[in-house]
Amino acid sequence: MSRLQWPRIVDRAADIVTSYDEVGSCTLRQAYYRLVAAGLIPHTAPTYRRLSARLAQARREERFPELIDPLREVHAPPAWPDAGAFLRDAPDWFGLDRTAGQTTALYVACEKDTLRAQLTGWVDVLSPEVGAASAAGGGAAADGVGESLAAPGGESGVRG
């Protein structure tokens, strides 16, 4: 591959990321592999690191959209400025258990937490539960997702 044209690559990466807007975004790794598949960059560790640095710089300069990065998410409980704000939001939080009384329920599980945001966006209209398990556990990871998603006393259809 000839000398890389980083401004063009960053622009193309931004196009890739924004193409995922309906499902929330994508990961750096997804953008990287799309760029590799398009023949814009080589599939090498140094190129991945360089892409990461270039996109991080573009984000700091507000020239690049946010990427999914579950390792850097801050998980905080919901909070409201006062009771009135809570009461206005309370109807949006209410939901009946869609699986109550059903013999079969749809759950979606994936191996990587980075895919959870996209899967949730893709299947949101169906309102299934979406879970993720680390690949480090191998088959046991899928079993753990199945156990956590199975109804009390029910059987999980998750297979590793």
Short mmCIF file of N, CA and C in Angstrom, two decimals:
data_model
loop_
_atom_site.label_atom_id
_atom_site.label_comp_id
_atom_site.label_asym_id
_atom_site.label_seq_id
_atom_site.Cartn_x
_atom_site.Cartn_y
_atom_site.Cartn_z
N MET A 1 0.84 -1.18 0.00
CA MET A 1 0.00 0.00 0.00
C MET A 1 0.88 1.24 0.00
N SER A 2 0.51 2.19 -0.79
CA SER A 2 1.29 3.43 -0.83
C SER A 2 1.08 4.21 0.46
N ARG A 3 1.73 5.33 0.54
CA ARG A 3 1.63 6.19 1.73
C ARG A 3 0.16 6.46 2.06
N LEU A 4 -0.19 6.26 3.34
CA LEU A 4 -1.58 6.40 3.76
C LEU A 4 -2.00 7.87 3.77
N GLN A 5 -3.19 8.12 3.31
CA GLN A 5 -3.76 9.47 3.28
C GLN A 5 -4.68 9.62 4.49
N TRP A 6 -4.10 9.98 5.63
CA TRP A 6 -4.84 9.98 6.89
C TRP A 6 -6.05 10.91 6.91
N PRO A 7 -5.99 12.11 6.35
CA PRO A 7 -7.21 12.93 6.36
C PRO A 7 -8.38 12.22 5.66
N ARG A 8 -8.10 11.60 4.52
CA ARG A 8 -9.14 10.87 3.79
C ARG A 8 -9.63 9.66 4.60
N ILE A 9 -8.71 8.98 5.27
CA ILE A 9 -9.06 7.81 6.08
C ILE A 9 -9.93 8.22 7.26
N VAL A 10 -9.57 9.30 7.93
CA VAL A 10 -10.38 9.79 9.06
C VAL A 10 -11.77 10.19 8.58
N ASP A 11 -11.86 10.85 7.44
CA ASP A 11 -13.17 11.22 6.88
C ASP A 11 -14.00 9.97 6.58
N ARG A 12 -13.37 8.97 5.98
CA ARG A 12 -14.09 7.73 5.65
C ARG A 12 -14.52 7.02 6.93
N ALA A 13 -13.67 7.01 7.94
CA ALA A 13 -14.02 6.40 9.23
C ALA A 13 -15.23 7.12 9.84
N ALA A 14 -15.27 8.44 9.73
CA ALA A 14 -16.42 9.20 10.24
C ALA A 14 -17.69 8.80 9.50
N ASP A 15 -17.58 8.61 8.18
CA ASP A 15 -18.74 8.16 7.41
C ASP A 15 -19.22 6.79 7.89
N ILE A 16 -18.27 5.91 8.16
CA ILE A 16 -18.60 4.56 8.64
C ILE A 16 -19.33 4.65 9.98
N VAL A 17 -18.77 5.42 10.90
CA VAL A 17 -19.37 5.53 12.24
C VAL A 17 -20.76 6.13 12.17
N THR A 18 -20.94 7.19 11.40
CA THR A 18 -22.26 7.82 11.33
C THR A 18 -23.26 6.94 10.59
N SER A 19 -22.79 6.00 9.77
CA SER A 19 -23.73 5.09 9.11
C SER A 19 -24.40 4.16 10.11
N TYR A 20 -23.85 4.07 11.31
CA TYR A 20 -24.44 3.25 12.37
C TYR A 20 -25.35 4.06 13.29
N ASP A 21 -25.65 5.32 12.95
CA ASP A 21 -26.41 6.20 13.83
C ASP A 21 -27.73 5.61 14.32
N GLU A 22 -28.41 4.86 13.49
CA GLU A 22 -29.70 4.31 13.91
C GLU A 22 -29.57 3.31 15.04
N VAL A 23 -28.39 2.71 15.20
CA VAL A 23 -28.20 1.73 16.27
C VAL A 23 -27.24 2.26 17.34
N GLY A 24 -26.85 3.50 17.26
CA GLY A 24 -26.07 4.09 18.33
C GLY A 24 -24.66 4.48 17.96
N SER A 25 -23.93 3.66 17.26
CA SER A 25 -22.56 3.95 16.86
C SER A 25 -21.89 2.62 16.55
N CYS A 26 -20.58 2.62 16.51
CA CYS A 26 -19.83 1.38 16.34
C CYS A 26 -18.53 1.51 17.12
N THR A 27 -17.78 0.44 17.17
CA THR A 27 -16.52 0.44 17.90
C THR A 27 -15.37 0.85 16.98
N LEU A 28 -14.25 1.17 17.58
CA LEU A 28 -13.05 1.45 16.81
C LEU A 28 -12.68 0.24 15.97
N ARG A 29 -12.76 -0.95 16.56
CA ARG A 29 -12.39 -2.17 15.84
C ARG A 29 -13.29 -2.38 14.61
N GLN A 30 -14.59 -2.10 14.74
CA GLN A 30 -15.49 -2.25 13.59
C GLN A 30 -15.10 -1.27 12.48
N ALA A 31 -14.82 -0.03 12.84
CA ALA A 31 -14.42 0.96 11.83
C ALA A 31 -13.10 0.53 11.18
N TYR A 32 -12.17 0.04 12.00
CA TYR A 32 -10.88 -0.42 11.48
C TYR A 32 -11.07 -1.53 10.44
N TYR A 33 -11.86 -2.54 10.77
CA TYR A 33 -12.05 -3.65 9.83
C TYR A 33 -12.80 -3.22 8.57
N ARG A 34 -13.70 -2.27 8.69
CA ARG A 34 -14.37 -1.75 7.49
C ARG A 34 -13.36 -1.02 6.59
N LEU A 35 -12.44 -0.28 7.19
CA LEU A 35 -11.41 0.41 6.41
C LEU A 35 -10.44 -0.58 5.76
N VAL A 36 -10.10 -1.65 6.49
CA VAL A 36 -9.24 -2.70 5.94
C VAL A 36 -9.96 -3.36 4.76
N ALA A 37 -11.23 -3.71 4.94
CA ALA A 37 -12.00 -4.37 3.88
C ALA A 37 -12.12 -3.49 2.64
N ALA A 38 -12.18 -2.18 2.85
CA ALA A 38 -12.27 -1.25 1.72
C ALA A 38 -10.91 -1.03 1.05
N GLY A 39 -9.85 -1.60 1.62
CA GLY A 39 -8.52 -1.45 1.03
C GLY A 39 -7.87 -0.12 1.31
N LEU A 40 -8.39 0.62 2.29
CA LEU A 40 -7.83 1.95 2.59
C LEU A 40 -6.64 1.89 3.53
N ILE A 41 -6.57 0.85 4.36
CA ILE A 41 -5.45 0.70 5.30
C ILE A 41 -5.06 -0.78 5.36
N PRO A 42 -3.81 -1.05 5.72
CA PRO A 42 -3.39 -2.45 5.86
C PRO A 42 -3.86 -3.03 7.20
N HIS A 43 -3.94 -4.34 7.26
CA HIS A 43 -4.36 -5.05 8.47
C HIS A 43 -3.11 -5.34 9.31
N THR A 44 -2.66 -4.33 10.04
CA THR A 44 -1.48 -4.48 10.89
C THR A 44 -1.73 -3.81 12.23
N ALA A 45 -1.05 -4.31 13.26
CA ALA A 45 -1.19 -3.71 14.60
C ALA A 45 -0.75 -2.25 14.62
N PRO A 46 0.38 -1.90 13.98
CA PRO A 46 0.76 -0.47 13.99
C PRO A 46 -0.29 0.43 13.32
N THR A 47 -0.91 -0.06 12.26
CA THR A 47 -1.94 0.76 11.59
C THR A 47 -3.16 0.92 12.49
N TYR A 48 -3.53 -0.13 13.22
CA TYR A 48 -4.66 -0.03 14.16
C TYR A 48 -4.36 1.01 15.23
N ARG A 49 -3.15 0.96 15.78
CA ARG A 49 -2.77 1.94 16.81
C ARG A 49 -2.75 3.36 16.24
N ARG A 50 -2.24 3.52 15.02
CA ARG A 50 -2.21 4.84 14.38
C ARG A 50 -3.62 5.35 14.14
N LEU A 51 -4.51 4.46 13.66
CA LEU A 51 -5.91 4.84 13.44
C LEU A 51 -6.54 5.29 14.75
N SER A 52 -6.31 4.53 15.81
CA SER A 52 -6.84 4.88 17.12
C SER A 52 -6.38 6.28 17.54
N ALA A 53 -5.11 6.55 17.37
CA ALA A 53 -4.56 7.86 17.75
C ALA A 53 -5.15 8.98 16.89
N ARG A 54 -5.26 8.73 15.59
CA ARG A 54 -5.80 9.76 14.68
C ARG A 54 -7.27 10.06 14.99
N LEU A 55 -8.05 9.00 15.25
CA LEU A 55 -9.48 9.22 15.55
C LEU A 55 -9.66 9.87 16.92
N ALA A 56 -8.83 9.50 17.88
CA ALA A 56 -8.90 10.14 19.20
C ALA A 56 -8.60 11.64 19.08
N GLN A 57 -7.59 11.98 18.28
CA GLN A 57 -7.26 13.39 18.07
C GLN A 57 -8.43 14.12 17.40
N ALA A 58 -9.02 13.50 16.39
CA ALA A 58 -10.15 14.12 15.70
C ALA A 58 -11.35 14.28 16.65
N ARG A 59 -11.56 13.32 17.56
CA ARG A 59 -12.66 13.46 18.55
C ARG A 59 -12.38 14.63 19.49
N ARG A 60 -11.14 14.75 19.95
CA ARG A 60 -10.78 15.87 20.83
C ARG A 60 -10.99 17.21 20.14
N GLU A 61 -10.78 17.23 18.83
CA GLU A 61 -10.99 18.45 18.04
C GLU A 61 -12.44 18.59 17.57
N GLU A 62 -13.31 17.70 18.04
CA GLU A 62 -14.74 17.69 17.71
C GLU A 62 -14.97 17.57 16.20
N ARG A 63 -14.10 16.79 15.54
CA ARG A 63 -14.24 16.53 14.11
C ARG A 63 -14.63 15.08 13.83
N PHE A 64 -14.96 14.34 14.88
CA PHE A 64 -15.25 12.93 14.70
C PHE A 64 -16.33 12.50 15.69
N PRO A 65 -17.26 11.64 15.25
CA PRO A 65 -18.35 11.21 16.15
C PRO A 65 -17.85 10.26 17.24
N GLU A 66 -18.67 10.11 18.26
CA GLU A 66 -18.34 9.20 19.36
C GLU A 66 -18.35 7.75 18.89
N LEU A 67 -17.47 6.96 19.46
CA LEU A 67 -17.42 5.52 19.22
C LEU A 67 -17.97 4.80 20.44
N ILE A 68 -18.43 3.58 20.25
CA ILE A 68 -18.82 2.75 21.39
C ILE A 68 -17.56 2.32 22.12
N ASP A 69 -17.51 2.54 23.41
CA ASP A 69 -16.37 2.12 24.22
C ASP A 69 -16.88 1.74 25.61
N PRO A 70 -17.41 0.51 25.75
CA PRO A 70 -18.01 0.12 27.03
C PRO A 70 -17.01 0.06 28.18
N LEU A 71 -15.73 -0.04 27.89
CA LEU A 71 -14.75 -0.08 28.97
C LEU A 71 -14.57 1.27 29.63
N ARG A 72 -14.98 2.33 28.94
CA ARG A 72 -14.81 3.67 29.49
C ARG A 72 -16.13 4.33 29.85
N GLU A 73 -17.22 3.56 29.79
CA GLU A 73 -18.51 4.11 30.17
C GLU A 73 -18.57 4.28 31.69
N VAL A 74 -19.21 5.33 32.11
CA VAL A 74 -19.44 5.54 33.53
C VAL A 74 -20.86 5.08 33.82
N HIS A 75 -20.99 4.07 34.62
CA HIS A 75 -22.32 3.56 34.96
C HIS A 75 -22.76 4.22 36.26
N ALA A 76 -23.77 5.07 36.17
CA ALA A 76 -24.26 5.80 37.32
C ALA A 76 -25.76 5.56 37.45
N PRO A 77 -26.25 5.44 38.67
CA PRO A 77 -27.69 5.27 38.84
C PRO A 77 -28.43 6.52 38.38
N PRO A 78 -29.66 6.37 37.92
CA PRO A 78 -30.42 7.55 37.50
C PRO A 78 -30.65 8.50 38.67
N ALA A 79 -30.71 9.78 38.36
CA ALA A 79 -30.95 10.79 39.39
C ALA A 79 -31.76 11.92 38.78
N TRP A 80 -32.51 12.60 39.62
CA TRP A 80 -33.36 13.70 39.17
C TRP A 80 -33.10 14.90 40.06
N PRO A 81 -33.30 16.11 39.54
CA PRO A 81 -33.03 17.30 40.34
C PRO A 81 -34.03 17.51 41.47
N ASP A 82 -35.24 16.95 41.30
CA ASP A 82 -36.26 17.09 42.35
C ASP A 82 -37.35 16.04 42.12
N ALA A 83 -38.28 15.93 43.08
CA ALA A 83 -39.35 14.94 43.00
C ALA A 83 -40.26 15.17 41.80
N GLY A 84 -40.49 16.43 41.45
CA GLY A 84 -41.35 16.73 40.31
C GLY A 84 -40.78 16.18 39.01
N ALA A 85 -39.47 16.33 38.83
CA ALA A 85 -38.82 15.81 37.62
C ALA A 85 -38.92 14.28 37.60
N PHE A 86 -38.76 13.66 38.77
CA PHE A 86 -38.89 12.21 38.83
C PHE A 86 -40.31 11.78 38.43
N LEU A 87 -41.31 12.45 38.97
CA LEU A 87 -42.69 12.09 38.66
C LEU A 87 -43.01 12.28 37.18
N ARG A 88 -42.43 13.29 36.56
CA ARG A 88 -42.64 13.47 35.12
C ARG A 88 -42.01 12.34 34.31
N ASP A 89 -40.88 11.82 34.78
CA ASP A 89 -40.18 10.74 34.07
C ASP A 89 -40.70 9.35 34.41
N ALA A 90 -41.37 9.20 35.54
CA ALA A 90 -41.79 7.88 36.03
C ALA A 90 -42.60 7.08 35.01
N PRO A 91 -43.53 7.65 34.26
CA PRO A 91 -44.27 6.84 33.28
C PRO A 91 -43.38 6.17 32.24
N ASP A 92 -42.29 6.81 31.87
CA ASP A 92 -41.38 6.22 30.89
C ASP A 92 -40.62 5.02 31.46
N TRP A 93 -40.52 4.95 32.77
CA TRP A 93 -39.79 3.85 33.41
C TRP A 93 -40.69 2.64 33.63
N PHE A 94 -41.99 2.84 33.63
CA PHE A 94 -42.90 1.74 33.91
C PHE A 94 -42.99 0.78 32.73
N GLY A 95 -42.98 -0.49 33.04
CA GLY A 95 -43.15 -1.51 32.00
C GLY A 95 -43.55 -2.83 32.63
N LEU A 96 -44.48 -3.50 32.01
CA LEU A 96 -44.88 -4.82 32.48
C LEU A 96 -43.87 -5.86 31.98
N ASP A 97 -43.74 -6.94 32.69
CA ASP A 97 -42.88 -8.04 32.27
C ASP A 97 -43.49 -8.68 31.03
N ARG A 98 -42.83 -8.50 29.89
CA ARG A 98 -43.37 -9.02 28.63
C ARG A 98 -43.39 -10.54 28.58
N THR A 99 -42.66 -11.19 29.47
CA THR A 99 -42.58 -12.64 29.42
C THR A 99 -43.50 -13.33 30.43
N ALA A 100 -44.16 -12.55 31.27
CA ALA A 100 -45.02 -13.13 32.31
C ALA A 100 -46.10 -14.01 31.67
N GLY A 101 -46.21 -15.25 32.11
CA GLY A 101 -47.24 -16.16 31.64
C GLY A 101 -46.94 -16.79 30.29
N GLN A 102 -45.80 -16.47 29.69
CA GLN A 102 -45.47 -17.05 28.38
C GLN A 102 -44.59 -18.29 28.57
N THR A 103 -44.79 -19.26 27.72
CA THR A 103 -43.95 -20.46 27.78
C THR A 103 -42.64 -20.24 27.03
N THR A 104 -42.60 -19.26 26.14
CA THR A 104 -41.41 -18.97 25.35
C THR A 104 -41.18 -17.47 25.34
N ALA A 105 -39.93 -17.07 25.46
CA ALA A 105 -39.58 -15.65 25.42
C ALA A 105 -38.34 -15.47 24.57
N LEU A 106 -38.24 -14.32 23.92
CA LEU A 106 -37.10 -14.01 23.08
C LEU A 106 -36.06 -13.23 23.88
N TYR A 107 -34.83 -13.75 23.89
CA TYR A 107 -33.70 -13.07 24.48
C TYR A 107 -32.60 -13.04 23.43
N VAL A 108 -31.82 -11.99 23.40
CA VAL A 108 -30.72 -11.88 22.46
C VAL A 108 -29.43 -11.80 23.28
N ALA A 109 -28.48 -12.65 22.97
CA ALA A 109 -27.21 -12.66 23.69
C ALA A 109 -26.07 -12.55 22.68
N CYS A 110 -25.02 -11.90 23.09
CA CYS A 110 -23.85 -11.77 22.23
C CYS A 110 -22.61 -12.01 23.07
N GLU A 111 -21.52 -12.26 22.38
CA GLU A 111 -20.28 -12.59 23.07
C GLU A 111 -19.56 -11.35 23.59
N LYS A 112 -19.71 -10.24 22.93
CA LYS A 112 -18.96 -9.04 23.29
C LYS A 112 -19.89 -7.92 23.72
N ASP A 113 -19.54 -7.27 24.82
CA ASP A 113 -20.37 -6.18 25.32
C ASP A 113 -20.43 -5.02 24.33
N THR A 114 -19.40 -4.87 23.49
CA THR A 114 -19.41 -3.78 22.52
C THR A 114 -20.54 -3.93 21.51
N LEU A 115 -21.02 -5.15 21.31
CA LEU A 115 -22.12 -5.37 20.37
C LEU A 115 -23.49 -5.13 21.00
N ARG A 116 -23.54 -5.10 22.34
CA ARG A 116 -24.81 -4.94 23.03
C ARG A 116 -25.55 -3.68 22.60
N ALA A 117 -24.84 -2.56 22.48
CA ALA A 117 -25.49 -1.30 22.09
C ALA A 117 -26.09 -1.40 20.69
N GLN A 118 -25.37 -2.02 19.77
CA GLN A 118 -25.91 -2.16 18.42
C GLN A 118 -27.08 -3.13 18.40
N LEU A 119 -26.95 -4.27 19.07
CA LEU A 119 -28.04 -5.24 19.08
C LEU A 119 -29.30 -4.63 19.68
N THR A 120 -29.13 -3.88 20.76
CA THR A 120 -30.28 -3.25 21.39
C THR A 120 -30.98 -2.32 20.40
N GLY A 121 -30.22 -1.55 19.64
CA GLY A 121 -30.81 -0.64 18.65
C GLY A 121 -31.51 -1.40 17.53
N TRP A 122 -30.92 -2.50 17.09
CA TRP A 122 -31.49 -3.26 15.98
C TRP A 122 -32.79 -3.95 16.35
N VAL A 123 -32.89 -4.46 17.58
CA VAL A 123 -34.06 -5.26 17.95
C VAL A 123 -34.98 -4.54 18.92
N ASP A 124 -34.78 -3.24 19.10
CA ASP A 124 -35.54 -2.47 20.08
C ASP A 124 -37.05 -2.57 19.87
N VAL A 125 -37.49 -2.61 18.63
CA VAL A 125 -38.93 -2.67 18.35
C VAL A 125 -39.55 -3.95 18.92
N LEU A 126 -38.73 -5.02 19.05
CA LEU A 126 -39.22 -6.29 19.61
C LEU A 126 -39.15 -6.30 21.13
N SER A 127 -38.39 -5.40 21.71
CA SER A 127 -38.19 -5.26 23.15
C SER A 127 -37.69 -6.52 23.85
N PRO A 128 -36.74 -7.25 23.25
CA PRO A 128 -36.22 -8.40 23.99
C PRO A 128 -35.17 -7.97 24.99
N GLU A 129 -34.86 -8.85 25.92
CA GLU A 129 -33.74 -8.62 26.81
C GLU A 129 -32.48 -8.87 26.01
N VAL A 130 -31.44 -8.04 26.19
CA VAL A 130 -30.18 -8.21 25.48
C VAL A 130 -29.09 -8.34 26.52
N GLY A 131 -28.30 -9.41 26.41
CA GLY A 131 -27.22 -9.65 27.37
C GLY A 131 -25.92 -9.90 26.65
N ALA A 132 -24.81 -9.69 27.36
CA ALA A 132 -23.49 -9.93 26.79
C ALA A 132 -22.65 -10.70 27.79
N ALA A 133 -21.74 -11.51 27.26
CA ALA A 133 -20.83 -12.28 28.11
C ALA A 133 -19.43 -12.18 27.52
N SER A 134 -18.43 -12.16 28.37
CA SER A 134 -17.05 -12.09 27.92
C SER A 134 -16.65 -13.35 27.19
N ALA A 135 -15.84 -13.21 26.17
CA ALA A 135 -15.34 -14.37 25.43
C ALA A 135 -14.34 -15.15 26.25
N ALA A 136 -13.80 -14.55 27.30
CA ALA A 136 -12.77 -15.22 28.09
C ALA A 136 -13.27 -16.50 28.72
N GLY A 137 -14.57 -16.60 28.96
CA GLY A 137 -15.12 -17.78 29.61
C GLY A 137 -15.47 -18.89 28.64
N GLY A 138 -15.32 -18.68 27.35
CA GLY A 138 -15.64 -19.71 26.37
C GLY A 138 -17.09 -20.12 26.46
N GLY A 139 -17.36 -21.43 26.42
CA GLY A 139 -18.72 -21.95 26.50
C GLY A 139 -19.39 -21.57 27.80
N ALA A 140 -18.60 -21.47 28.86
CA ALA A 140 -19.17 -21.11 30.15
C ALA A 140 -19.78 -19.72 30.12
N ALA A 141 -19.25 -18.84 29.28
CA ALA A 141 -19.81 -17.49 29.17
C ALA A 141 -21.22 -17.54 28.63
N ALA A 142 -21.46 -18.33 27.58
CA ALA A 142 -22.80 -18.47 27.03
C ALA A 142 -23.73 -19.11 28.05
N ASP A 143 -23.22 -20.09 28.80
CA ASP A 143 -24.04 -20.73 29.83
C ASP A 143 -24.45 -19.71 30.88
N GLY A 144 -23.52 -18.82 31.26
CA GLY A 144 -23.82 -17.80 32.26
C GLY A 144 -24.89 -16.84 31.78
N VAL A 145 -24.83 -16.43 30.52
CA VAL A 145 -25.86 -15.56 29.96
C VAL A 145 -27.19 -16.29 29.99
N GLY A 146 -27.18 -17.57 29.59
CA GLY A 146 -28.42 -18.35 29.59
C GLY A 146 -29.03 -18.44 30.97
N GLU A 147 -28.20 -18.67 31.97
CA GLU A 147 -28.72 -18.77 33.34
C GLU A 147 -29.27 -17.45 33.82
N SER A 148 -28.59 -16.35 33.51
CA SER A 148 -29.06 -15.06 33.99
C SER A 148 -30.31 -14.59 33.26
N LEU A 149 -30.52 -15.04 32.03
CA LEU A 149 -31.69 -14.62 31.27
C LEU A 149 -32.87 -15.57 31.43
N ALA A 150 -32.63 -16.79 31.89
CA ALA A 150 -33.72 -17.76 32.03
C ALA A 150 -34.68 -17.32 33.12
N ALA A 151 -35.97 -17.54 32.88
CA ALA A 151 -36.98 -17.22 33.89
C ALA A 151 -36.79 -18.16 35.08
N PRO A 152 -37.14 -17.71 36.28
CA PRO A 152 -37.02 -18.58 37.45
C PRO A 152 -37.77 -19.88 37.19
N GLY A 153 -37.04 -20.99 37.33
CA GLY A 153 -37.68 -22.29 37.11
C GLY A 153 -37.79 -22.64 35.65
N GLY A 154 -37.37 -21.74 34.76
CA GLY A 154 -37.49 -21.99 33.32
C GLY A 154 -36.21 -22.55 32.76
N GLU A 155 -36.24 -22.82 31.47
CA GLU A 155 -35.07 -23.36 30.80
C GLU A 155 -34.56 -22.34 29.79
N SER A 156 -33.25 -22.21 29.70
CA SER A 156 -32.66 -21.29 28.75
C SER A 156 -32.45 -21.99 27.42
N GLY A 157 -32.69 -21.24 26.34
CA GLY A 157 -32.42 -21.77 25.01
C GLY A 157 -31.05 -21.36 24.51
N VAL A 158 -30.23 -20.75 25.37
CA VAL A 158 -28.91 -20.30 24.97
C VAL A 158 -28.00 -21.50 24.88
N ARG A 159 -27.29 -21.61 23.78
CA ARG A 159 -26.34 -22.71 23.58
C ARG A 159 -25.00 -22.12 23.23
N GLY A 160 -23.94 -22.62 23.86
CA GLY A 160 -22.59 -22.09 23.65
C GLY A 160 -21.95 -22.61 22.40
#
